[in-house]
CSV table of C-alpha atoms in Angstrom, one decimal:
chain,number,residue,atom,x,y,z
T,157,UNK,CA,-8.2,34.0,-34.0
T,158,UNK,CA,-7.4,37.3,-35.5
T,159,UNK,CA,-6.3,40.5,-33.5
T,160,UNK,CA,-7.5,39.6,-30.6
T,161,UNK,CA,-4.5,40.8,-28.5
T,162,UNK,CA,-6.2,44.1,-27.2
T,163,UNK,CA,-3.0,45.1,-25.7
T,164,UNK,CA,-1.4,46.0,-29.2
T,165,UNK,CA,-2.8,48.7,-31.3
T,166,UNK,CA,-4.0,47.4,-34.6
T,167,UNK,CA,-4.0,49.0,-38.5
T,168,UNK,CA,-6.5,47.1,-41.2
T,169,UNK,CA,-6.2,48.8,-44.8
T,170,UNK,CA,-9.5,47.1,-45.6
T,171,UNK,CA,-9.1,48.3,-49.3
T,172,UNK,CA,-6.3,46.4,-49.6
T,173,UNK,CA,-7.6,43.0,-48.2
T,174,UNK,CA,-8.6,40.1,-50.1
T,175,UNK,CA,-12.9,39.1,-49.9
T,176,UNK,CA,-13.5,36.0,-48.6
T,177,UNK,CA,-16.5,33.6,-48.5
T,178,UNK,CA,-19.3,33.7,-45.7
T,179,UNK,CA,-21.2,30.4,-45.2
T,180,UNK,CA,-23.9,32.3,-47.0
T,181,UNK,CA,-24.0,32.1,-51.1
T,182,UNK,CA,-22.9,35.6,-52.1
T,183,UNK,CA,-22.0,37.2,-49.4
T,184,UNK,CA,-18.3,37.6,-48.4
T,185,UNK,CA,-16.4,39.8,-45.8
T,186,UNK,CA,-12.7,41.1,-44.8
T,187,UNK,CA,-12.2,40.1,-41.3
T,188,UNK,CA,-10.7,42.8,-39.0
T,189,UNK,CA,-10.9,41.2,-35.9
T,190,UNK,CA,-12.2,37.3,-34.9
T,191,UNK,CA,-12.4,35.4,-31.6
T,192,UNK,CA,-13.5,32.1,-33.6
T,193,UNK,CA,-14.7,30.9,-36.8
T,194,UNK,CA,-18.1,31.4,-37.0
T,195,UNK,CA,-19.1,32.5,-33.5
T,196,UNK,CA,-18.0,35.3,-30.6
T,197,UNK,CA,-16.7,38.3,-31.0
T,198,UNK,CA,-16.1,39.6,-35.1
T,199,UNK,CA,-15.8,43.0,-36.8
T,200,UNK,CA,-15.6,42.5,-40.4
T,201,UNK,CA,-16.3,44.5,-43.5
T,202,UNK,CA,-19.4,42.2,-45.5
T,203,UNK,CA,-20.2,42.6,-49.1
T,204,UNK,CA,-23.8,41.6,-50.1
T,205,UNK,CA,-24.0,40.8,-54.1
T,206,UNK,CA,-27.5,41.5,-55.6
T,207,UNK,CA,-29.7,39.1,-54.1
T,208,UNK,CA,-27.7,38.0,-51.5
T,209,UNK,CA,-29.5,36.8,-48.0
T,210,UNK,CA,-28.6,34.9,-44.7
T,211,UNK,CA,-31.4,32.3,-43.0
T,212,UNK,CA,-33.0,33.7,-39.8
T,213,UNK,CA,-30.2,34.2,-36.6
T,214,UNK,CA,-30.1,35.3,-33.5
T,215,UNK,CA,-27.1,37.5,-32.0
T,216,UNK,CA,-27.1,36.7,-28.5
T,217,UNK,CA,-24.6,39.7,-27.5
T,218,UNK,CA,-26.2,42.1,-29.9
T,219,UNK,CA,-25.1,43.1,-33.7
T,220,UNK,CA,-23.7,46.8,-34.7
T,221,UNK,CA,-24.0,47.4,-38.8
T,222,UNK,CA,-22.8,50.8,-40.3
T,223,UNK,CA,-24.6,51.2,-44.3
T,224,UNK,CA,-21.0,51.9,-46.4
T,225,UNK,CA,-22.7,51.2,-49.6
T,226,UNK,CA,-25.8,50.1,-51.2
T,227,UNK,CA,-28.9,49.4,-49.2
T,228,UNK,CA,-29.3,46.4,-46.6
T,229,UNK,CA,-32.6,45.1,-45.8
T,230,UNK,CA,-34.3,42.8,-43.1
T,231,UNK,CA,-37.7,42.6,-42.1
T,232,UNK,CA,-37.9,45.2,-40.3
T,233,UNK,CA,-37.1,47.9,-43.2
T,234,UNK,CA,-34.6,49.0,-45.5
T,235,UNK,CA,-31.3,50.7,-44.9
T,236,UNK,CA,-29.5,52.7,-46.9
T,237,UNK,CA,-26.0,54.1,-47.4
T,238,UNK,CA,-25.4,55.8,-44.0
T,239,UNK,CA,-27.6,54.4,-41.8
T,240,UNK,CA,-26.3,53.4,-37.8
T,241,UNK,CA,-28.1,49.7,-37.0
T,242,UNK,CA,-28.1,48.2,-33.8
T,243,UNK,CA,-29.9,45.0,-33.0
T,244,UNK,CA,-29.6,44.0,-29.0
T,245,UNK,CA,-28.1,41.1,-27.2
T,246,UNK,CA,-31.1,38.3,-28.1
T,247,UNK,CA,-32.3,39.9,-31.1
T,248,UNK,CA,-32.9,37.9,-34.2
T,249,UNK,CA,-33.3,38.5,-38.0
T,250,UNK,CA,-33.1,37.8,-41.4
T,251,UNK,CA,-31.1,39.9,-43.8
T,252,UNK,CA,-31.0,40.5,-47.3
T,253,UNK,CA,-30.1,43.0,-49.8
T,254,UNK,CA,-32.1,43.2,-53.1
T,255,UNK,CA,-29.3,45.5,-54.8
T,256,UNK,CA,-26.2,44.6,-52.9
T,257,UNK,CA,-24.6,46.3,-50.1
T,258,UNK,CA,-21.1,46.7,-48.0
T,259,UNK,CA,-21.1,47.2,-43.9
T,260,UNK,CA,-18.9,47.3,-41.4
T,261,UNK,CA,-20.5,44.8,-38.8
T,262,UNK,CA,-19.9,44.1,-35.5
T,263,UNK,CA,-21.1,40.9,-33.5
T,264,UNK,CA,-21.0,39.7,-29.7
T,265,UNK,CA,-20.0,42.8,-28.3
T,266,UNK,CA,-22.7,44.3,-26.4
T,267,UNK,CA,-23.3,44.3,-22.4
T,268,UNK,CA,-26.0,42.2,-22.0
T,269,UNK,CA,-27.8,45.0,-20.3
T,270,UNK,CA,-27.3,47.0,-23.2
T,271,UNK,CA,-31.0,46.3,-24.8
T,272,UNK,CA,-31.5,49.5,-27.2
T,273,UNK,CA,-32.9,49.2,-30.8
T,274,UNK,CA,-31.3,51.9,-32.6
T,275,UNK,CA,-31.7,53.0,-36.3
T,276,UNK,CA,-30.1,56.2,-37.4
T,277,UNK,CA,-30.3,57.3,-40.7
T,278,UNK,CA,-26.7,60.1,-40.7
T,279,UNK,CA,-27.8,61.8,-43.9
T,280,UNK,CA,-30.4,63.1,-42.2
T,281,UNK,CA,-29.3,64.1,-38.2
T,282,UNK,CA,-28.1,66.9,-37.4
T,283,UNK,CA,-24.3,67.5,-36.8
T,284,UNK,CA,-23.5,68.9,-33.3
T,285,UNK,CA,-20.3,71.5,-33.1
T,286,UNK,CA,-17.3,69.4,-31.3
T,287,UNK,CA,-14.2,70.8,-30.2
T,288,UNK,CA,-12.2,73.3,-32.2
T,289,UNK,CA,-13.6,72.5,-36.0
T,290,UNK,CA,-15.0,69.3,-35.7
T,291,UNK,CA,-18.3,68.2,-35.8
T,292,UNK,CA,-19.9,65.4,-33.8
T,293,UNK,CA,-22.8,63.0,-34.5
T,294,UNK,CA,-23.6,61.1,-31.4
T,295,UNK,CA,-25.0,57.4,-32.4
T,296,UNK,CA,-25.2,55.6,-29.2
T,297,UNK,CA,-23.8,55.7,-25.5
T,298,UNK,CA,-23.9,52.8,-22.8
T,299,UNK,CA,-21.9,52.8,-19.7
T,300,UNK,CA,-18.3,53.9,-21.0
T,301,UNK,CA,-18.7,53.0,-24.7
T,302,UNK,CA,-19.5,56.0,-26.6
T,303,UNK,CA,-20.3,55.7,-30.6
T,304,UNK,CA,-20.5,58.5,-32.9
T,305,UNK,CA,-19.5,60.4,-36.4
T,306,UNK,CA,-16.9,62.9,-36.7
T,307,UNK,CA,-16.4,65.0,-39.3
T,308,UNK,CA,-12.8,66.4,-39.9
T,309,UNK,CA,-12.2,69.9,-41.8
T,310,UNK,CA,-9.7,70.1,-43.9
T,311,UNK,CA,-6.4,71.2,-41.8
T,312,UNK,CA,-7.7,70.2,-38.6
T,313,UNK,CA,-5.3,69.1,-35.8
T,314,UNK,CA,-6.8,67.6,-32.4
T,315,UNK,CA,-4.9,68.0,-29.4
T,316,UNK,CA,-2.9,65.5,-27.8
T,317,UNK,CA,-5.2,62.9,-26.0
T,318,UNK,CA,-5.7,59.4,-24.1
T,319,UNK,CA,-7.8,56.5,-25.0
T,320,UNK,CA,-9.3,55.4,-21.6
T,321,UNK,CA,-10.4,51.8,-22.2
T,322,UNK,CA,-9.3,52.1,-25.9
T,323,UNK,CA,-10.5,53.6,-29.1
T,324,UNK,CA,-11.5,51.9,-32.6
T,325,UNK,CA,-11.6,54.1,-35.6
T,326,UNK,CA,-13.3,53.5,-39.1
T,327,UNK,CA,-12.7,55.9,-41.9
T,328,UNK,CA,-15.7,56.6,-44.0
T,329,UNK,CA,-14.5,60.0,-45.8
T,330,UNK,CA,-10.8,61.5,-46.8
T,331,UNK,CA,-7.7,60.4,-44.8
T,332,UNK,CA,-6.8,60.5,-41.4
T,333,UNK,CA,-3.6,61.2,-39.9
T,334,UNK,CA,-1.6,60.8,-36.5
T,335,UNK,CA,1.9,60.4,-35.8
T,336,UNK,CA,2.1,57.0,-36.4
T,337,UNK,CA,0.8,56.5,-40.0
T,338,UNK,CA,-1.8,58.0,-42.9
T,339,UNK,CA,-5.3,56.0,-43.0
T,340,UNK,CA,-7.0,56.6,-45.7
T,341,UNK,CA,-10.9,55.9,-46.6
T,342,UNK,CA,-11.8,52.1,-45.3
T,343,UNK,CA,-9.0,51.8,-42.6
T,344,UNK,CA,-9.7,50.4,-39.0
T,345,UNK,CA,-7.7,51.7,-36.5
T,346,UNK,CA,-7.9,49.7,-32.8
T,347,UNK,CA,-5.8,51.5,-29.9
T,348,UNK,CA,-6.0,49.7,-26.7
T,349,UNK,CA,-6.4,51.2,-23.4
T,350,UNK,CA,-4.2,54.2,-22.5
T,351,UNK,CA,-2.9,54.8,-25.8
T,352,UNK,CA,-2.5,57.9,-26.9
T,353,UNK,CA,-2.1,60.3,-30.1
T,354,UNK,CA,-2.1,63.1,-31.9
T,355,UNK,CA,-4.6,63.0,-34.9
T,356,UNK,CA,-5.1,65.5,-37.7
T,357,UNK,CA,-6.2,65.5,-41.4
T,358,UNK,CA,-5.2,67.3,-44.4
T,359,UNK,CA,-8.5,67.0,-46.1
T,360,UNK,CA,-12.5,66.8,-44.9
T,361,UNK,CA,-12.6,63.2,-43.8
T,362,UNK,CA,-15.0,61.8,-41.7
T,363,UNK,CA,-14.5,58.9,-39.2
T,364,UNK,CA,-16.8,56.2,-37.2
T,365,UNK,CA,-15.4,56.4,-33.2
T,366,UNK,CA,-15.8,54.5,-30.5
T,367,UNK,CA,-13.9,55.2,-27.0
T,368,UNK,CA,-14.5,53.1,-23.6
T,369,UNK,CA,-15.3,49.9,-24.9
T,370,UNK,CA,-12.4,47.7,-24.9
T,371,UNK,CA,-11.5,45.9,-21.7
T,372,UNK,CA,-8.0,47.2,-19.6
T,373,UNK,CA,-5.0,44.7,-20.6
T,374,UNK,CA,-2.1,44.4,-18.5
T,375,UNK,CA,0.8,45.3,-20.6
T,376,UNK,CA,-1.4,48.1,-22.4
T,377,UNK,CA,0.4,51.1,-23.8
């Protein structure tokens, strides 16, 4: 297992992490968190060489993919730097990626009511206006997890704040900041329930966010 003690808050430098091998040929990934081997729940960063493809699978609680690099493909079309991907609990596939890709991928998470296809392309939707400077790209809501984009200008401080049922943070763009630590571009950030901080950011950075999704821990901050 690896950082599945949702009670502690968690900090991956994923730049700084060593590939490893997937049981497919040429394509490895930089675990961030793992319930087993090769099955339950995983979030991982996956690099697909040129060429690289897994056989036909099923996700039986669902698969969340976010394009960092490169363009991933599957039968159902192609995906390119940017785009939001989520395939529902009993949903099945076979991936590829003619020129080689990287994605942050998340399997066996999804309420099994939670049956949405969803395929955003973000270099194309629109930005909504958050609060204070921020901007806010909604990807997907269900129950009390809530998914989105948000972009960061440069200087911005949030306001103090509580994670109800957690928050896990990806950084796509710049650096992030709180009182705890500097994040810069491919750190994942996992804060269990009732945590709480103050972020900011010296430069434009944008950030994946999800809130509400991680289960209430005894022993949570």
């Amino acid at each position: 297992m690896i950082n599945m003690d949702f009670s502690k808050r968690i900090v991956v430098r994923s730049a700084e992490a060593d590939w490893q091998p997937s049981p497919a040929a040429g394509v490895e990934r930089k675990p961030l968190e793992r319930e087993d081997a090769e099955r339950g729940r995983a979030s991982s960063i996956v690099r697909y060489a040129p060429g690289a493809k897994f056989a036909t699978h099923q996700h039986p609680l669902g698969e969340e993919i976010f394009v960092l690099e490169g363009v991933f493909s599957d039968e159902m079309g192609d995906y390119p730097e940017g785009t939001y991907i989520r395939n529902p609990p009993g949903s099945q596939h076979a991936p590829y990626s003619n020129e080689g890709c990287t994605l942050f991928v998340k399997l066996h998470q999804f309420s099994s009511s939670d049956d949405a296809t969803v395929r955003i392309n973000t270099n194309s939707s629109p930005w909504l206006q958050g609060q204070g400077g921020l901007q806010v790209m909604p990807l997907h809501s269900f129950e009390t997890e809530h998914c989105a984009l948000v972009k960061w200008p440069a200087g911005e401080v949030f306001k103090p704040h509580r994670h109800f049922c957690g928050e896990e943070i990806l950084v796509l763009s710049g650096e992030f900041m709180d009182e705890y630590g500097r994040y810069p571009t491919g750190t994942w950030i996992r804060s269990p329930h009732n945590s709480a901080h103050t972020p900011f950011v010296e430069e434009e950075t944008i950030i994946y966010v999800k809130t509400g999704h991680l289960a209430v821990v005894e022993g949570s901050l």
